[in-house]
CSV table of C-alpha atoms in Angstrom, one decimal:
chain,number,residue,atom,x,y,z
J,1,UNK,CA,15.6,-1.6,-45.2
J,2,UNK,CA,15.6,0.8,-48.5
J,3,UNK,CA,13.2,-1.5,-50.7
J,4,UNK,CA,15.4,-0.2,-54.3
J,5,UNK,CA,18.4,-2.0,-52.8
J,6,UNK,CA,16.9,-5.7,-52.0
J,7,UNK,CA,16.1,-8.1,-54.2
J,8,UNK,CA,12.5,-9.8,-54.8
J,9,UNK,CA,13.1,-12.2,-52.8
J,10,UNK,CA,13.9,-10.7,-49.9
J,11,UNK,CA,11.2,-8.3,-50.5
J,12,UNK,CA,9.1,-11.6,-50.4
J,13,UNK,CA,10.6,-12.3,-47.0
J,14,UNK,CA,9.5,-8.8,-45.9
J,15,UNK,CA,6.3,-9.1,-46.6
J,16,UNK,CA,5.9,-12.3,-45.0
J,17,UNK,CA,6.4,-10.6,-41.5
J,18,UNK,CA,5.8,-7.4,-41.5
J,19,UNK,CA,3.2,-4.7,-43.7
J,20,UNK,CA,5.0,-1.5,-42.8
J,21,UNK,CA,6.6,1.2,-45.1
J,22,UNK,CA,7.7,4.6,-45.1
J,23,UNK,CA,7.6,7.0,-47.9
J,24,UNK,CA,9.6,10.1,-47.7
J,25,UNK,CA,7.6,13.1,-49.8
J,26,UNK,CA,9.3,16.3,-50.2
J,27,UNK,CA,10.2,19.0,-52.6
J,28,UNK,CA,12.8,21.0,-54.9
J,29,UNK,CA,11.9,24.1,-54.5
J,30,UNK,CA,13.9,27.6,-53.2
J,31,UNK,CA,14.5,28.1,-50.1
J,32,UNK,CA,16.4,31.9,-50.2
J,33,UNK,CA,19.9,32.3,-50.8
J,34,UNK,CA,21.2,30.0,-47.9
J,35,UNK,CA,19.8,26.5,-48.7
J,36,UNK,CA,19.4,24.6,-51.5
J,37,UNK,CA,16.4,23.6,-53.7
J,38,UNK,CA,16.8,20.0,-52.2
J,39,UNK,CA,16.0,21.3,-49.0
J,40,UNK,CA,13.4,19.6,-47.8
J,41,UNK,CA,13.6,16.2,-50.0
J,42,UNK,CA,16.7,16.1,-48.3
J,43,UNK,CA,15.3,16.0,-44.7
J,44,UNK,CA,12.0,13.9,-45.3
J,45,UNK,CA,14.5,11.3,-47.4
J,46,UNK,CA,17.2,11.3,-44.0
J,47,UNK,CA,14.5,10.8,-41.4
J,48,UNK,CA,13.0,8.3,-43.4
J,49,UNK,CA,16.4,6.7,-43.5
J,50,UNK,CA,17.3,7.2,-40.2
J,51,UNK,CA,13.7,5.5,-38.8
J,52,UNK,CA,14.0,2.8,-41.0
J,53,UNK,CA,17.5,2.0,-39.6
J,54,UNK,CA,15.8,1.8,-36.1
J,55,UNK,CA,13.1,-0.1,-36.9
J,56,UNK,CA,13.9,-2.6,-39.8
J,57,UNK,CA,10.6,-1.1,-41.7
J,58,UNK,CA,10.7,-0.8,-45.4
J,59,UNK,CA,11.6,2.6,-46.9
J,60,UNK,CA,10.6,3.7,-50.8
J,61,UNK,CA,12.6,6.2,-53.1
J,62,UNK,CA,11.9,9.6,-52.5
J,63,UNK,CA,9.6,11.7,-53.7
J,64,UNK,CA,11.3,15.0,-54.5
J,65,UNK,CA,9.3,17.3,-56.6
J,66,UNK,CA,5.8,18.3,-54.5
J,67,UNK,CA,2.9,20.6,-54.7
J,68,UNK,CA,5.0,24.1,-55.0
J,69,UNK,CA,3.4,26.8,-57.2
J,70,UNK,CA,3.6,29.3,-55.0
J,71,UNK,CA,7.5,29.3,-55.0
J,72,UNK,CA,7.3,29.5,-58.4
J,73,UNK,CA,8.5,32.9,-59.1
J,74,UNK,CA,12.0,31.8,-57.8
J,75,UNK,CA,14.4,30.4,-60.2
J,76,UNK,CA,14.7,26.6,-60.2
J,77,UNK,CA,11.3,25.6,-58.2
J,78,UNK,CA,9.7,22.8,-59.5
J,79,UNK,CA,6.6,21.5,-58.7
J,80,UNK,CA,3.2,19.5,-60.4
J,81,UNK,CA,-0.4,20.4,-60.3
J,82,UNK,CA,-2.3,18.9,-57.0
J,83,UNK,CA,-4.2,16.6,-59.2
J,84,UNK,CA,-1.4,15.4,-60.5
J,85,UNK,CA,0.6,14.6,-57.3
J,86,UNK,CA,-2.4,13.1,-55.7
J,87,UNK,CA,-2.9,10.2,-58.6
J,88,UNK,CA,0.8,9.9,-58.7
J,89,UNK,CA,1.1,9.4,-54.9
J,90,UNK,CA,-2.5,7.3,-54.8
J,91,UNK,CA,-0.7,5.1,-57.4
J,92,UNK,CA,2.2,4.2,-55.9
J,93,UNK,CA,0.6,3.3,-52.8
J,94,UNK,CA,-1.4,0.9,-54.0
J,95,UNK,CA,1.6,-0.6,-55.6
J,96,UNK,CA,2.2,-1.2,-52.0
J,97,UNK,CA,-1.0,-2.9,-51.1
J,98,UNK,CA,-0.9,-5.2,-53.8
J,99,UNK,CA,2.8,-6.2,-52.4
J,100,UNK,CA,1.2,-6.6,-49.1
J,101,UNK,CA,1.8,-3.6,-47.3
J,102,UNK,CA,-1.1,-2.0,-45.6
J,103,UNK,CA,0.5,0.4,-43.4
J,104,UNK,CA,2.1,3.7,-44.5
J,105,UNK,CA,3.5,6.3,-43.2
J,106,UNK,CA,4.2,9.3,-45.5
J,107,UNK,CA,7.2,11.2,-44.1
J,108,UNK,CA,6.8,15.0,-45.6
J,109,UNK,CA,8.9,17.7,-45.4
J,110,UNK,CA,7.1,20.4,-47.5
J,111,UNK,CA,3.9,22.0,-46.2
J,112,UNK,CA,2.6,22.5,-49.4
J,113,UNK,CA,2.0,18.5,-49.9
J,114,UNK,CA,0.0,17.8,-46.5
J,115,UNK,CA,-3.5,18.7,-47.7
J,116,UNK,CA,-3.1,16.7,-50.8
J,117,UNK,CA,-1.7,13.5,-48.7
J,118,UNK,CA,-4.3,13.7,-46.4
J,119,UNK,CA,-6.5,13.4,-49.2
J,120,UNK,CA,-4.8,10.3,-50.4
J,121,UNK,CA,-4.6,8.5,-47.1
J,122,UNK,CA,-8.4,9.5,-46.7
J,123,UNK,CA,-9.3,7.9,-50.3
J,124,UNK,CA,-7.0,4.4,-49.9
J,125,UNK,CA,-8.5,4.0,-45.7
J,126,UNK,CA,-12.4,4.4,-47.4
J,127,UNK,CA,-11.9,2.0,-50.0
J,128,UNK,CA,-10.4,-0.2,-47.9
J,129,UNK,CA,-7.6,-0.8,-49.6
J,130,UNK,CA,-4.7,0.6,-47.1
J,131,UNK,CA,-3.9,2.9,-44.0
J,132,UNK,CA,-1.9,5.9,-45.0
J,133,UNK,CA,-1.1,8.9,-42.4
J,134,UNK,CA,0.8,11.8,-43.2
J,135,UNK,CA,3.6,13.0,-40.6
J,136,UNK,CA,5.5,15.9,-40.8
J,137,UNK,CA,8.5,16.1,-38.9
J,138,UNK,CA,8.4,19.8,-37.4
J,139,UNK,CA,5.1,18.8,-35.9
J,140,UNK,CA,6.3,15.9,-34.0
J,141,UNK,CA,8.4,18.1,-31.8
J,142,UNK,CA,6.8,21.9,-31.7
J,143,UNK,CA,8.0,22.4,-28.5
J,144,UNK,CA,11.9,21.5,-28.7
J,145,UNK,CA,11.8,23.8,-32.1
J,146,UNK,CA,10.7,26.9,-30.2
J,147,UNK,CA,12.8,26.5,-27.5
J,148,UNK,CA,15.6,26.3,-29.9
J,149,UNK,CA,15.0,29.7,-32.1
J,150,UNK,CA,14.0,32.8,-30.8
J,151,UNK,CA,12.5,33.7,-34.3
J,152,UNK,CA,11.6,30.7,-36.0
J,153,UNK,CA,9.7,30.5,-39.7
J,154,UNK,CA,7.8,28.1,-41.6
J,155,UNK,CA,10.4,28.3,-44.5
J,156,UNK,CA,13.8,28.5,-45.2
J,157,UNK,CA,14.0,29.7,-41.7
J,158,UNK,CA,16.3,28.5,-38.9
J,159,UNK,CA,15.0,24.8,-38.2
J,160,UNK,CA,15.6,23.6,-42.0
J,161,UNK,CA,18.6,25.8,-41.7
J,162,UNK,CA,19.9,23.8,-38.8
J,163,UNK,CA,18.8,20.4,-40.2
J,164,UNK,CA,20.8,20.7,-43.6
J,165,UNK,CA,23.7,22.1,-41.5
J,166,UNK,CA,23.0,18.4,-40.0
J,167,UNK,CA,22.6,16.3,-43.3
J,168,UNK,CA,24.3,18.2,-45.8
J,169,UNK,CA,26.7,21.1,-44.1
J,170,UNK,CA,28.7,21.1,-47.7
J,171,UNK,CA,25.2,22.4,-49.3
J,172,UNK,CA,24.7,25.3,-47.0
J,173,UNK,CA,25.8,29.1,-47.4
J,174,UNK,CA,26.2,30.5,-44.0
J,175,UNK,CA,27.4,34.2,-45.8
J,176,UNK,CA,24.1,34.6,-47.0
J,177,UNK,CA,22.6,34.0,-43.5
J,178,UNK,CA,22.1,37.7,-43.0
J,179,UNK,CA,20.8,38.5,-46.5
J,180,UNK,CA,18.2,35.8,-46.1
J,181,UNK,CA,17.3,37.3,-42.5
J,182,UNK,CA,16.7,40.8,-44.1
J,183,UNK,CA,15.3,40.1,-46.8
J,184,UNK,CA,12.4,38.2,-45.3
J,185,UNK,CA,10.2,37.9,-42.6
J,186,UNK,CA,11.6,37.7,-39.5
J,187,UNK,CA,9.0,37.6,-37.3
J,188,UNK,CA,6.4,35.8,-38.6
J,189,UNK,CA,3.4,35.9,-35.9
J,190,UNK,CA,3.5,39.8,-35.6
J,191,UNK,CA,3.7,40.5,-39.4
J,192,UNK,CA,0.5,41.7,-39.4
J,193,UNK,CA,0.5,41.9,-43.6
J,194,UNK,CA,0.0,38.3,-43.9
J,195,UNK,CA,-3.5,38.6,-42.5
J,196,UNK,CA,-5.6,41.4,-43.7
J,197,UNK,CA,-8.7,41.8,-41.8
J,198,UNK,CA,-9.2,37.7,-41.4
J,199,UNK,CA,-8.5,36.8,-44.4
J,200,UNK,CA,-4.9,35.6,-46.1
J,201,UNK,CA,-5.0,37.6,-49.5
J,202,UNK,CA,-1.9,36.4,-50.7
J,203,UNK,CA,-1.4,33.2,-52.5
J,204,UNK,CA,2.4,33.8,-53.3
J,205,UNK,CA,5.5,33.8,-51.3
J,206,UNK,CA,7.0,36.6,-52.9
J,207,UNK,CA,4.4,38.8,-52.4
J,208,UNK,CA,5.7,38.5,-48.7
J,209,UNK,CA,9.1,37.9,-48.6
J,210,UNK,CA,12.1,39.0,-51.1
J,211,UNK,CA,14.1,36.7,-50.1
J,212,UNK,CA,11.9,34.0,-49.8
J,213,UNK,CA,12.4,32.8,-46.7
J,214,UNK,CA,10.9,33.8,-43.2
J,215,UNK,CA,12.6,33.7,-39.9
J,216,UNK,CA,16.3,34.5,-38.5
J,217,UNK,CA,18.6,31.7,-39.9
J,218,UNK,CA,21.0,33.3,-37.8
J,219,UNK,CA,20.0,31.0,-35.3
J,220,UNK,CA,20.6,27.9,-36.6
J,221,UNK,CA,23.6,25.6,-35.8
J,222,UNK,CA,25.0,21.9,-36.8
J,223,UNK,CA,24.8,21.0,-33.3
J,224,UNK,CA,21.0,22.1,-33.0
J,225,UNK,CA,20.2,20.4,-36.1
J,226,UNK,CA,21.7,17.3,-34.9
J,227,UNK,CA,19.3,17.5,-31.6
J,228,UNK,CA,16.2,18.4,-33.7
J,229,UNK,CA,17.1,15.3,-36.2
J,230,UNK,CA,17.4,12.9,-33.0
J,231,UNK,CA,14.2,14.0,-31.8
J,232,UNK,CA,12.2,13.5,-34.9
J,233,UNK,CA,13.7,10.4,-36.1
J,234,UNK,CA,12.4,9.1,-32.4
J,235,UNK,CA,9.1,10.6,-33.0
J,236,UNK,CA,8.8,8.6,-36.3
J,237,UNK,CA,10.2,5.4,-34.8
J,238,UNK,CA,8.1,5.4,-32.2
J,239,UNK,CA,4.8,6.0,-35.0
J,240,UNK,CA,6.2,3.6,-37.1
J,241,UNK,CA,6.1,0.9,-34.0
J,242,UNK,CA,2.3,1.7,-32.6
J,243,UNK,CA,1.1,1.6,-36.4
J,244,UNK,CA,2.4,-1.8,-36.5
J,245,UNK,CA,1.1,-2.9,-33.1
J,246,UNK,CA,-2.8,-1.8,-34.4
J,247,UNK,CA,-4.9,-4.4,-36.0
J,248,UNK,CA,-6.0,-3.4,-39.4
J,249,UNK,CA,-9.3,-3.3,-38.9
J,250,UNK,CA,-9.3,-0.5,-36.4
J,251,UNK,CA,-6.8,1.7,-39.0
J,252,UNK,CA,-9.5,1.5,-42.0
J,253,UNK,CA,-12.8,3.2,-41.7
J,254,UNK,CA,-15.3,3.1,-39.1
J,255,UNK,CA,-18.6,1.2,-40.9
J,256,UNK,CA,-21.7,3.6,-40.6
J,257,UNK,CA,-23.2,4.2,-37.1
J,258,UNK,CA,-26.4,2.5,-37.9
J,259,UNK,CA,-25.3,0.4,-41.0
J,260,UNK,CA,-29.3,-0.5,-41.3
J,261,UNK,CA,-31.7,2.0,-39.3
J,262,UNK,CA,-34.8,0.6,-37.9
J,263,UNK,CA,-33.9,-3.0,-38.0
J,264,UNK,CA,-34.2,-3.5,-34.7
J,265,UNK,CA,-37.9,-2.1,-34.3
């Protein structure tokens, strides 16, 4: 159920029976010369889709601009300040508790945003107010995305590659697969320049890869990215269900160990 097409009163109904929903986060932002900037709104928005098919839960507009600064050397990146996303996203949640939701499950594609929803979930479960959890799609199935890729990359690499070949083939420039490839990072765990000593002294992604992106989007296929989307749309169906099945009380936070110590001397 995508919430921007009912009406109120079927939103009404909703609420009566369930307190789920699913908010797709993601970002516009570059993603080398292959892929577009929609990228990874594009994948958080069609899992989110896709789970809420499944399920019946209630899925929000997506978010599409994130917490991107450091693609921001790379023409037509867009992005807001942490503080800013943060209030933005705390916000719009609590639009959803006072609707009656008190479940949510924020469905993020970018890397750069997971810190920042953490911190969100973590301020609306101590007030009490809602549970929150961020879930990022990679994560739920690490091991079928390195079987699939022999070098794979945390951007812009071949698993995003293979998911927009998935959602959005028409947006996707296989000729520059090669020019993406070389002019970034191929191997990512042996490029011993990204950690210097113990200590990541680079903040930018330019400052490691030309082209932006890191991996070998050679890789990639539609048909992968069809298996990869399968998988995590599971994942997230299956999330979505538990969160529903757990009482409320046990989501928010714990009370203190010894709410009143020495009372019972």
């Amino acid at each position: 159920m995508y919430v921007a097409d009912q009406t109120w009163p079927e939103l009404g109904d909703y609420v009566a029976e369930e307190s789920v929903a699913i908010v797709p986060l993601g970002s516009t932002e570059q993603h080398g010369p292959h892929l577009p900037l929609a990228t990874d709104h594009l994948i958080a928005e069609g899992l989110a889709r896709e789970a809420a098919d499944r399920t019946g839960y209630l899925c929000t507009p997506t978010v599409n601009v994130g917490v991107s600064p450091h693609h921001r050397q790379f023409h037509g990146t867009m992005w807001v300040d942490p503080p800013a996303f943060r209030d933005y996203v705390e916000s719009f949640t609590r639009n959803l508790a006072y609707h009656g939701i008190d479940r949510v499950v924020f469905v993020n594609a970018h890397g750069g945003n997971v810190e920042h929803l953490r911190e969100v979930g973590r301020r609306l479960r101590d007030d009490g107010t809602i549970y929150a959890v961020e879930w990022m799609w990679d994560e739920s199935i690490p091991e079928l995305v390195d079987e699939a890729f022999e070098h794979n990359g945390p951007h812009g690499g071949p698993k995003e590659t293979a998911m927009i070949q998935h959602l959005a083939p028409e947006l996707v420039r296989e000729e520059e697969f090669e020019a993406a490839r070389d002019g970034g990072i191929v191997d990512v765990e042996n490029a011993e320049h990204l950690n210097r000593h113990g200590a990541r002294t680079f903040y930018d992604a330019v400052e490691n890869s030309e082209s932006g992106v890191f991996g070998d989007q050679t890789d990639a296929t539609p048909e992968i990215g069809a298996e990869l989307f399968d998988a995590a749309a599971t994942q997230l169906a299956h999330l979505l269900e538990w969160l529903d099945e757990q009482r409320i009380e046990d989501l928010l936070a714990p009370a203190h160990v010894d709410p009143q110590p020495g009372s019972r001397r």
